[in-house]
GROMACS .gro file of C-alpha atoms in nm:
model
  434
    1UNK     CA    1 -19.975  12.048 -15.132
    2UNK     CA    2 -19.675  11.966 -15.006
    3UNK     CA    3 -19.458  12.206 -15.186
    4UNK     CA    4 -19.674  12.462 -15.065
    5UNK     CA    5 -19.642  12.341 -14.739
    6UNK     CA    6 -19.229  12.384 -14.765
    7UNK     CA    7 -19.299  12.752 -14.911
    8UNK     CA    8 -19.472  12.841 -14.604
    9UNK     CA    9 -19.303  12.626 -14.309
   10UNK     CA   10 -18.983  12.506 -14.474
   11UNK     CA   11 -18.622  12.547 -14.349
   12UNK     CA   12 -18.557  12.830 -14.644
   13UNK     CA   13 -18.874  13.001 -14.511
   14UNK     CA   14 -18.772  12.974 -14.169
   15UNK     CA   15 -18.396  13.111 -14.234
   16UNK     CA   16 -18.596  13.408 -14.427
   17UNK     CA   17 -18.852  13.510 -14.124
   18UNK     CA   18 -18.484  13.551 -13.900
   19UNK     CA   19 -18.363  13.764 -14.146
   20UNK     CA   20 -18.687  13.972 -14.126
   21UNK     CA   21 -18.686  13.964 -13.755
   22UNK     CA   22 -18.313  14.074 -13.761
   23UNK     CA   23 -18.464  14.377 -13.934
   24UNK     CA   24 -18.704  14.445 -13.703
   25UNK     CA   25 -18.467  14.471 -13.422
   26UNK     CA   26 -18.208  14.689 -13.636
   27UNK     CA   27 -18.512  14.935 -13.659
   28UNK     CA   28 -18.585  14.938 -13.297
   29UNK     CA   29 -18.337  15.207 -13.217
   30UNK     CA   30 -18.444  15.432 -13.471
   31UNK     CA   31 -18.814  15.385 -13.350
   32UNK     CA   32 -18.748  15.425 -12.997
   33UNK     CA   33 -18.605  15.773 -13.100
   34UNK     CA   34 -18.889  15.859 -13.295
   35UNK     CA   35 -19.097  15.726 -13.088
   36UNK     CA   36 -18.973  16.013 -12.834
   37UNK     CA   37 -19.003  16.290 -13.049
   38UNK     CA   38 -19.384  16.228 -13.182
   39UNK     CA   39 -19.464  16.211 -12.823
   40UNK     CA   40 -19.307  16.529 -12.768
   41UNK     CA   41 -19.497  16.685 -13.050
   42UNK     CA   42 -19.809  16.515 -12.936
   43UNK     CA   43 -19.804  16.726 -12.591
   44UNK     CA   44 -19.637  16.490 -12.380
   45UNK     CA   45 -19.817  16.172 -12.443
   46UNK     CA   46 -19.656  15.840 -12.466
   47UNK     CA   47 -19.650  15.712 -12.850
   48UNK     CA   48 -19.621  15.359 -12.714
   49UNK     CA   49 -20.002  15.372 -12.560
   50UNK     CA   50 -20.127  15.521 -12.882
   51UNK     CA   51 -20.136  15.314 -13.213
   52UNK     CA   52 -20.185  15.601 -13.429
   53UNK     CA   53 -19.865  15.759 -13.274
   54UNK     CA   54 -19.668  15.443 -13.313
   55UNK     CA   55 -19.774  15.454 -13.677
   56UNK     CA   56 -19.669  15.756 -13.716
   57UNK     CA   57 -19.314  15.686 -13.519
   58UNK     CA   58 -19.281  15.378 -13.763
   59UNK     CA   59 -19.305  15.598 -14.065
   60UNK     CA   60 -19.075  15.870 -13.950
   61UNK     CA   61 -18.812  15.612 -13.868
   62UNK     CA   62 -18.759  15.472 -14.227
   63UNK     CA   63 -18.616  15.813 -14.388
   64UNK     CA   64 -18.360  15.785 -14.058
   65UNK     CA   65 -18.284  15.436 -14.133
   66UNK     CA   66 -18.253  15.551 -14.509
   67UNK     CA   67 -17.991  15.803 -14.429
   68UNK     CA   68 -17.760  15.556 -14.209
   69UNK     CA   69 -17.838  15.309 -14.517
   70UNK     CA   70 -17.586  15.533 -14.726
   71UNK     CA   71 -17.270  15.457 -14.527
   72UNK     CA   72 -17.036  15.210 -14.746
   73UNK     CA   73 -17.033  14.916 -14.514
   74UNK     CA   74 -17.407  14.888 -14.490
   75UNK     CA   75 -17.388  14.677 -14.815
   76UNK     CA   76 -17.128  14.410 -14.734
   77UNK     CA   77 -17.340  14.354 -14.410
   78UNK     CA   78 -17.663  14.329 -14.595
   79UNK     CA   79 -17.524  14.095 -14.845
   80UNK     CA   80 -17.335  13.867 -14.589
   81UNK     CA   81 -17.689  13.851 -14.396
   82UNK     CA   82 -17.862  13.785 -14.779
   83UNK     CA   83 -17.633  13.516 -14.854
   84UNK     CA   84 -17.676  13.346 -14.507
   85UNK     CA   85 -18.008  13.359 -14.488
   86UNK     CA   86 -18.254  13.436 -14.802
   87UNK     CA   87 -18.094  13.148 -15.042
   88UNK     CA   88 -17.993  13.399 -15.303
   89UNK     CA   89 -17.657  13.258 -15.521
   90UNK     CA   90 -17.370  13.472 -15.389
   91UNK     CA   91 -17.241  13.561 -15.776
   92UNK     CA   92 -17.580  13.766 -15.801
   93UNK     CA   93 -17.472  13.983 -15.529
   94UNK     CA   94 -17.182  14.268 -15.506
   95UNK     CA   95 -16.872  14.232 -15.268
   96UNK     CA   96 -16.711  14.493 -15.083
   97UNK     CA   97 -16.816  14.839 -14.968
   98UNK     CA   98 -17.056  15.029 -15.198
   99UNK     CA   99 -16.787  15.261 -15.400
  100UNK     CA  100 -17.016  15.479 -15.603
  101UNK     CA  101 -17.324  15.672 -15.476
  102UNK     CA  102 -17.574  15.477 -15.746
  103UNK     CA  103 -17.446  15.169 -15.526
  104UNK     CA  104 -17.493  15.345 -15.203
  105UNK     CA  105 -17.860  15.462 -15.285
  106UNK     CA  106 -17.936  15.133 -15.413
  107UNK     CA  107 -17.833  14.960 -15.062
  108UNK     CA  108 -18.024  15.256 -14.867
  109UNK     CA  109 -18.313  15.135 -15.034
  110UNK     CA  110 -18.235  14.780 -14.937
  111UNK     CA  111 -18.173  14.857 -14.590
  112UNK     CA  112 -18.487  15.064 -14.577
  113UNK     CA  113 -18.685  14.808 -14.729
  114UNK     CA  114 -18.545  14.509 -14.505
  115UNK     CA  115 -18.594  14.714 -14.163
  116UNK     CA  116 -18.925  14.837 -14.295
  117UNK     CA  117 -19.069  14.491 -14.374
  118UNK     CA  118 -18.887  14.331 -14.078
  119UNK     CA  119 -19.012  14.563 -13.790
  120UNK     CA  120 -19.392  14.435 -13.966
  121UNK     CA  121 -19.315  14.115 -13.967
  122UNK     CA  122 -19.173  14.096 -13.640
  123UNK     CA  123 -19.494  14.266 -13.479
  124UNK     CA  124 -19.685  14.039 -13.636
  125UNK     CA  125 -19.494  13.750 -13.497
  126UNK     CA  126 -19.508  13.879 -13.152
  127UNK     CA  127 -19.865  14.003 -13.139
  128UNK     CA  128 -20.024  13.698 -13.334
  129UNK     CA  129 -19.928  13.370 -13.184
  130UNK     CA  130 -20.055  13.481 -12.786
  131UNK     CA  131 -20.392  13.607 -12.963
  132UNK     CA  132 -20.437  13.307 -13.206
  133UNK     CA  133 -20.361  13.077 -12.852
  134UNK     CA  134 -20.621  13.303 -12.684
  135UNK     CA  135 -20.893  13.229 -12.972
  136UNK     CA  136 -20.801  12.831 -12.979
  137UNK     CA  137 -20.867  12.837 -12.590
  138UNK     CA  138 -21.223  13.013 -12.626
  139UNK     CA  139 -21.465  12.722 -12.680
  140UNK     CA  140 -21.291  12.555 -12.332
  141UNK     CA  141 -21.308  12.872 -12.096
  142UNK     CA  142 -21.594  13.042 -11.973
  143UNK     CA  143 -21.395  13.306 -11.863
  144UNK     CA  144 -21.269  13.362 -12.207
  145UNK     CA  145 -21.614  13.388 -12.344
  146UNK     CA  146 -21.741  13.655 -12.139
  147UNK     CA  147 -21.436  13.840 -12.090
  148UNK     CA  148 -21.393  14.214 -12.216
  149UNK     CA  149 -21.134  14.050 -12.484
  150UNK     CA  150 -21.406  13.888 -12.661
  151UNK     CA  151 -21.647  14.195 -12.670
  152UNK     CA  152 -21.918  13.950 -12.635
  153UNK     CA  153 -21.882  13.813 -12.988
  154UNK     CA  154 -21.793  13.448 -12.822
  155UNK     CA  155 -22.041  13.457 -12.545
  156UNK     CA  156 -22.285  13.230 -12.795
  157UNK     CA  157 -22.213  12.872 -12.791
  158UNK     CA  158 -22.189  12.872 -13.192
  159UNK     CA  159 -21.932  13.183 -13.241
  160UNK     CA  160 -21.748  13.026 -12.941
  161UNK     CA  161 -21.637  12.715 -13.150
  162UNK     CA  162 -21.542  12.940 -13.459
  163UNK     CA  163 -21.283  13.129 -13.235
  164UNK     CA  164 -21.013  12.843 -13.289
  165UNK     CA  165 -21.097  12.876 -13.700
  166UNK     CA  166 -21.035  13.228 -13.655
  167UNK     CA  167 -20.700  13.153 -13.459
  168UNK     CA  168 -20.572  12.901 -13.734
  169UNK     CA  169 -20.635  13.164 -13.982
  170UNK     CA  170 -20.411  13.414 -13.787
  171UNK     CA  171 -20.155  13.185 -13.779
  172UNK     CA  172 -20.139  13.086 -14.144
  173UNK     CA  173 -20.213  13.467 -14.206
  174UNK     CA  174 -19.859  13.533 -14.009
  175UNK     CA  175 -19.687  13.237 -14.202
  176UNK     CA  176 -19.792  13.367 -14.538
  177UNK     CA  177 -19.711  13.736 -14.498
  178UNK     CA  178 -19.373  13.621 -14.333
  179UNK     CA  179 -19.303  13.375 -14.648
  180UNK     CA  180 -19.438  13.644 -14.915
  181UNK     CA  181 -19.215  13.911 -14.750
  182UNK     CA  182 -18.917  13.674 -14.725
  183UNK     CA  183 -18.960  13.534 -15.087
  184UNK     CA  184 -19.006  13.925 -15.205
  185UNK     CA  185 -18.690  14.040 -15.048
  186UNK     CA  186 -18.509  13.780 -15.210
  187UNK     CA  187 -18.615  13.841 -15.539
  188UNK     CA  188 -18.513  14.225 -15.469
  189UNK     CA  189 -18.171  14.153 -15.305
  190UNK     CA  190 -17.999  14.110 -15.671
  191UNK     CA  191 -18.166  14.421 -15.781
  192UNK     CA  192 -18.056  14.619 -15.458
  193UNK     CA  193 -17.726  14.465 -15.352
  194UNK     CA  194 -17.614  14.328 -15.707
  195UNK     CA  195 -17.286  14.476 -15.864
  196UNK     CA  196 -17.323  14.808 -16.037
  197UNK     CA  197 -17.096  14.845 -16.326
  198UNK     CA  198 -16.866  15.015 -16.140
  199UNK     CA  199 -16.846  14.695 -15.953
  200UNK     CA  200 -16.789  14.480 -16.250
  201UNK     CA  201 -16.490  14.697 -16.366
  202UNK     CA  202 -16.332  14.698 -16.051
  203UNK     CA  203 -16.388  14.321 -16.032
  204UNK     CA  204 -16.228  14.268 -16.379
  205UNK     CA  205 -15.929  14.511 -16.288
  206UNK     CA  206 -15.870  14.307 -15.987
  207UNK     CA  207 -15.872  13.992 -16.171
  208UNK     CA  208 -15.603  14.147 -16.445
  209UNK     CA  209 -15.404  14.259 -16.179
  210UNK     CA  210 -15.369  13.906 -15.993
  211UNK     CA  211 -15.354  13.756 -16.339
  212UNK     CA  212 -15.036  13.946 -16.434
  213UNK     CA  213 -14.882  13.917 -16.126
  214UNK     CA  214 -14.981  13.525 -16.154
  215UNK     CA  215 -14.796  13.564 -16.473
  216UNK     CA  216 -14.501  13.729 -16.344
  217UNK     CA  217 -14.450  13.458 -16.093
  218UNK     CA  218 -14.475  13.209 -16.382
  219UNK     CA  219 -14.227  13.360 -16.565
  220UNK     CA  220 -14.000  13.419 -16.246
  221UNK     CA  221 -14.016  13.022 -16.223
  222UNK     CA  222 -13.962  12.941 -16.573
  223UNK     CA  223 -13.641  13.165 -16.601
  224UNK     CA  224 -13.473  13.024 -16.296
  225UNK     CA  225 -13.564  12.717 -16.317
  226UNK     CA  226 -13.473  12.655 -16.651
  227UNK     CA  227 -13.168  12.833 -16.661
  228UNK     CA  228 -13.069  12.606 -16.335
  229UNK     CA  229 -13.176  12.288 -16.520
  230UNK     CA  230 -12.965  12.367 -16.820
  231UNK     CA  231 -12.675  12.482 -16.681
  232UNK     CA  232 -12.639  12.174 -16.398
  233UNK     CA  233 -12.718  11.944 -16.728
  234UNK     CA  234 -12.380  12.095 -16.906
  235UNK     CA  235 -12.210  12.120 -16.580
  236UNK     CA  236 -12.279  11.785 -16.490
  237UNK     CA  237 -12.217  11.632 -16.845
  238UNK     CA  238 -11.871  11.815 -16.868
  239UNK     CA  239 -11.751  11.655 -16.536
  240UNK     CA  240 -11.867  11.309 -16.657
  241UNK     CA  241 -11.634  11.330 -16.972
  242UNK     CA  242 -11.344  11.416 -16.783
  243UNK     CA  243 -11.402  11.260 -16.417
  244UNK     CA  244 -11.063  11.083 -16.460
  245UNK     CA  245 -10.849  11.309 -16.647
  246UNK     CA  246 -10.952  11.666 -16.478
  247UNK     CA  247 -11.029  11.615 -16.099
  248UNK     CA  248 -10.987  11.979 -16.054
  249UNK     CA  249 -11.239  12.079 -16.332
  250UNK     CA  250 -11.482  11.798 -16.162
  251UNK     CA  251 -11.454  11.993 -15.818
  252UNK     CA  252 -11.540  12.307 -15.998
  253UNK     CA  253 -11.819  12.157 -16.154
  254UNK     CA  254 -11.970  12.039 -15.881
  255UNK     CA  255 -11.941  12.336 -15.701
  256UNK     CA  256 -12.122  12.536 -15.939
  257UNK     CA  257 -12.396  12.303 -15.949
  258UNK     CA  258 -12.431  12.335 -15.546
  259UNK     CA  259 -12.438  12.693 -15.593
  260UNK     CA  260 -12.686  12.657 -15.890
  261UNK     CA  261 -12.877  12.425 -15.726
  262UNK     CA  262 -12.928  12.614 -15.401
  263UNK     CA  263 -12.970  12.958 -15.529
  264UNK     CA  264 -13.254  12.804 -15.743
  265UNK     CA  265 -13.417  12.615 -15.441
  266UNK     CA  266 -13.400  12.954 -15.272
  267UNK     CA  267 -13.596  13.164 -15.556
  268UNK     CA  268 -13.839  12.858 -15.602
  269UNK     CA  269 -13.928  12.867 -15.244
  270UNK     CA  270 -13.983  13.256 -15.233
  271UNK     CA  271 -14.240  13.237 -15.511
  272UNK     CA  272 -14.429  12.913 -15.423
  273UNK     CA  273 -14.456  13.064 -15.036
  274UNK     CA  274 -14.609  13.394 -15.244
  275UNK     CA  275 -14.845  13.129 -15.400
  276UNK     CA  276 -14.931  12.928 -15.104
  277UNK     CA  277 -14.994  13.231 -14.896
  278UNK     CA  278 -15.245  13.338 -15.131
  279UNK     CA  279 -15.117  13.659 -15.185
  280UNK     CA  280 -14.949  13.746 -15.542
  281UNK     CA  281 -15.006  14.089 -15.502
  282UNK     CA  282 -14.699  14.058 -15.275
  283UNK     CA  283 -14.455  13.939 -15.575
  284UNK     CA  284 -14.272  14.279 -15.545
  285UNK     CA  285 -14.143  14.155 -15.205
  286UNK     CA  286 -14.006  13.828 -15.351
  287UNK     CA  287 -13.648  13.815 -15.342
  288UNK     CA  288 -13.463  13.846 -15.707
  289UNK     CA  289 -13.144  13.874 -15.872
  290UNK     CA  290 -13.005  14.184 -16.019
  291UNK     CA  291 -12.771  14.287 -16.277
  292UNK     CA  292 -12.573  14.456 -16.044
  293UNK     CA  293 -12.527  14.186 -15.770
  294UNK     CA  294 -12.569  13.871 -15.978
  295UNK     CA  295 -12.426  13.893 -16.326
  296UNK     CA  296 -12.077  13.796 -16.240
  297UNK     CA  297 -12.218  13.477 -16.038
  298UNK     CA  298 -12.426  13.378 -16.310
  299UNK     CA  299 -12.156  13.409 -16.589
  300UNK     CA  300 -11.936  13.229 -16.361
  301UNK     CA  301 -12.189  12.908 -16.317
  302UNK     CA  302 -12.237  12.912 -16.680
  303UNK     CA  303 -11.869  12.879 -16.772
  304UNK     CA  304 -11.820  12.606 -16.493
  305UNK     CA  305 -12.000  12.385 -16.752
  306UNK     CA  306 -11.726  12.442 -17.001
  307UNK     CA  307 -11.906  12.700 -17.234
  308UNK     CA  308 -11.696  12.999 -17.307
  309UNK     CA  309 -11.874  13.345 -17.224
  310UNK     CA  310 -11.713  13.642 -17.326
  311UNK     CA  311 -11.876  13.939 -17.157
  312UNK     CA  312 -11.823  14.315 -17.257
  313UNK     CA  313 -11.996  14.592 -16.991
  314UNK     CA  314 -11.990  14.955 -17.039
  315UNK     CA  315 -11.942  15.069 -16.796
  316UNK     CA  316 -11.704  14.794 -16.658
  317UNK     CA  317 -11.690  14.769 -16.287
  318UNK     CA  318 -12.017  14.583 -16.137
  319UNK     CA  319 -12.063  14.855 -15.870
  320UNK     CA  320 -12.153  15.103 -16.191
  321UNK     CA  321 -12.480  14.871 -16.234
  322UNK     CA  322 -12.589  14.941 -15.905
  323UNK     CA  323 -12.709  15.306 -16.054
  324UNK     CA  324 -12.961  15.126 -16.272
  325UNK     CA  325 -13.313  15.148 -16.152
  326UNK     CA  326 -13.371  14.846 -15.960
  327UNK     CA  327 -13.705  14.725 -16.182
  328UNK     CA  328 -13.471  14.757 -16.464
  329UNK     CA  329 -13.172  14.575 -16.340
  330UNK     CA  330 -13.399  14.279 -16.233
  331UNK     CA  331 -13.551  14.276 -16.562
  332UNK     CA  332 -13.203  14.268 -16.755
  333UNK     CA  333 -13.109  14.000 -16.508
  334UNK     CA  334 -13.359  13.790 -16.630
  335UNK     CA  335 -13.346  13.831 -17.029
  336UNK     CA  336 -12.957  13.773 -16.957
  337UNK     CA  337 -13.048  13.464 -16.776
  338UNK     CA  338 -13.288  13.355 -17.034
  339UNK     CA  339 -13.045  13.432 -17.317
  340UNK     CA  340 -12.776  13.221 -17.150
  341UNK     CA  341 -13.019  12.902 -17.102
  342UNK     CA  342 -13.145  12.963 -17.489
  343UNK     CA  343 -12.795  12.932 -17.592
  344UNK     CA  344 -12.703  12.659 -17.410
  345UNK     CA  345 -13.007  12.477 -17.496
  346UNK     CA  346 -13.017  12.540 -17.849
  347UNK     CA  347 -12.662  12.669 -17.945
  348UNK     CA  348 -12.331  12.541 -18.001
  349UNK     CA  349 -11.988  12.708 -17.932
  350UNK     CA  350 -11.883  13.053 -17.762
  351UNK     CA  351 -12.108  13.286 -17.620
  352UNK     CA  352 -12.072  13.687 -17.652
  353UNK     CA  353 -12.272  13.931 -17.396
  354UNK     CA  354 -12.225  14.302 -17.458
  355UNK     CA  355 -12.430  14.490 -17.211
  356UNK     CA  356 -12.379  14.878 -17.217
  357UNK     CA  357 -12.551  15.194 -17.134
  358UNK     CA  358 -12.586  15.477 -17.377
  359UNK     CA  359 -12.811  15.767 -17.460
  360UNK     CA  360 -12.908  15.776 -17.848
  361UNK     CA  361 -13.109  16.108 -17.889
  362UNK     CA  362 -13.072  16.202 -17.504
  363UNK     CA  363 -13.241  15.878 -17.406
  364UNK     CA  364 -13.085  15.643 -17.165
  365UNK     CA  365 -13.079  15.273 -17.282
  366UNK     CA  366 -12.962  14.924 -17.124
  367UNK     CA  367 -12.857  14.738 -17.421
  368UNK     CA  368 -12.820  14.382 -17.416
  369UNK     CA  369 -12.664  14.178 -17.700
  370UNK     CA  370 -12.594  13.798 -17.687
  371UNK     CA  371 -12.472  13.596 -18.005
  372UNK     CA  372 -12.341  13.267 -18.022
  373UNK     CA  373 -12.275  13.030 -18.310
  374UNK     CA  374 -12.601  12.865 -18.520
  375UNK     CA  375 -12.758  12.579 -18.369
  376UNK     CA  376 -12.699  12.243 -18.404
  377UNK     CA  377 -12.864  12.007 -18.666
  378UNK     CA  378 -13.238  11.950 -18.522
  379UNK     CA  379 -13.257  12.250 -18.267
  380UNK     CA  380 -13.500  12.485 -18.244
  381UNK     CA  381 -13.295  12.735 -18.435
  382UNK     CA  382 -13.296  12.552 -18.756
  383UNK     CA  383 -13.471  12.712 -19.053
  384UNK     CA  384 -13.378  13.051 -18.903
  385UNK     CA  385 -13.721  13.054 -18.703
  386UNK     CA  386 -13.710  13.279 -18.395
  387UNK     CA  387 -13.759  13.159 -18.106
  388UNK     CA  388 -13.935  13.492 -17.976
  389UNK     CA  389 -14.275  13.349 -18.134
  390UNK     CA  390 -14.247  13.004 -17.993
  391UNK     CA  391 -14.036  12.931 -17.677
  392UNK     CA  392 -14.195  13.045 -17.337
  393UNK     CA  393 -13.875  13.194 -17.209
  394UNK     CA  394 -13.774  13.415 -17.505
  395UNK     CA  395 -14.146  13.495 -17.498
  396UNK     CA  396 -14.130  13.595 -17.147
  397UNK     CA  397 -13.832  13.777 -17.197
  398UNK     CA  398 -14.009  14.002 -17.470
  399UNK     CA  399 -14.268  14.032 -17.190
  400UNK     CA  400 -14.043  14.167 -16.947
  401UNK     CA  401 -13.849  14.437 -17.199
  402UNK     CA  402 -14.269  14.557 -17.273
  403UNK     CA  403 -14.311  14.591 -16.940
  404UNK     CA  404 -14.067  14.836 -16.956
  405UNK     CA  405 -14.130  15.006 -17.275
  406UNK     CA  406 -13.867  14.834 -17.445
  407UNK     CA  407 -13.803  14.522 -17.685
  408UNK     CA  408 -13.672  14.192 -17.771
  409UNK     CA  409 -13.555  14.087 -18.113
  410UNK     CA  410 -13.409  13.736 -18.137
  411UNK     CA  411 -13.343  13.509 -18.452
  412UNK     CA  412 -13.048  13.470 -18.713
  413UNK     CA  413 -12.810  13.759 -18.766
  414UNK     CA  414 -12.463  13.742 -18.964
  415UNK     CA  415 -12.440  13.410 -18.940
  416UNK     CA  416 -12.476  13.362 -18.577
  417UNK     CA  417 -12.805  13.384 -18.337
  418UNK     CA  418 -12.853  13.713 -18.212
  419UNK     CA  419 -13.054  13.825 -17.897
  420UNK     CA  420 -13.083  14.185 -17.864
  421UNK     CA  421 -13.262  14.334 -17.584
  422UNK     CA  422 -13.284  14.756 -17.513
  423UNK     CA  423 -13.437  14.893 -17.211
  424UNK     CA  424 -13.551  15.236 -17.212
  425UNK     CA  425 -13.402  15.406 -16.855
  426UNK     CA  426 -13.528  15.764 -16.902
  427UNK     CA  427 -13.318  16.072 -16.997
  428UNK     CA  428 -12.939  16.172 -16.999
  429UNK     CA  429 -13.043  16.438 -16.739
  430UNK     CA  430 -13.219  16.172 -16.521
  431UNK     CA  431 -12.922  15.961 -16.502
  432UNK     CA  432 -12.655  16.249 -16.436
  433UNK     CA  433 -12.867  16.306 -16.146
  434UNK     CA  434 -12.892  15.940 -15.991
   0.00000   0.00000   0.00000
């Protein structure tokens, strides 16, 4: 009994009634327009004074509502109202405008149903309660019992006392119709406003894009911070060892540590700012170092830790690297940075770096080769295990190369550890015209 009362008169039923009344209000412009047309067609009659003409105008207003329901923005507006007032779980409803015609037709059907049923419930809610009040007052008013309103039904004493029962039944009927209509719309909302196959595919693609961008930001953080920590650790260790014997080297190492940390903090702040703003799609706007502008500084900071780095570049002058595509220059820098970090953490001895652009078979490629002596005992290189499958850094370098259609190979080679990355740049003709 209590559950039935809540279903009829509870807060959820009240919100659904408000939702229905809102639908009735939205139908009024259509209804007023069709009432004018019906009145003209009926010889200039006022459709408001004729119940049959009002029903005809109501029937004519529904197709007009259905046509306007095809507008793409109708669905998000309807979904927002349903979520707020109909107690329908949000995950059962679609987000965003209707993209396909199937979704538009479903949204139109919902719009028409909402406005049509809402207009009926609104009419009952407007006319029914005043009539119920009059019926409740009939036994206590001689004027009401004998008024033309009663048609003589309540003139006799027994029927006069039956009028309040009719009034209560009328109120109960209105509440029952309102609760039933609200429950019906709530049940149909996921069917007519739920996501279509196209919506689910678009949502999956959006999630995949967002995940890919976040993975890219994670790689940026790993490469920048990981390299900085490795370089700073070596620089600080080297400075400590010669603190008393070589003050000049200590000053250079401290300057390199300051420069490395300042640059890394800047990159870290840019990436965290994108994540904090909740808009990772702007990742391309984040400043990123490039091979053309930042390679020399990267090599200098690595050498400041006491590690010998021999670089061979073809073409030689750094300005020539500015001709590379921007994305290739960024990813190449990160690959070199990860290769140096990997060598600093796990290698031993000097590092040899070769970077060249060549065009085998007419296809221009950027080739990065980095070698260093085998790892010290107990390191991750020991036993010839390639770090490409285990370490996040080299795996991230392989993902960067794959993004451009290239590849990364890492592992023992002729008694040394070698990392080789190949990034395609297009045809030789493309390079000539760049």
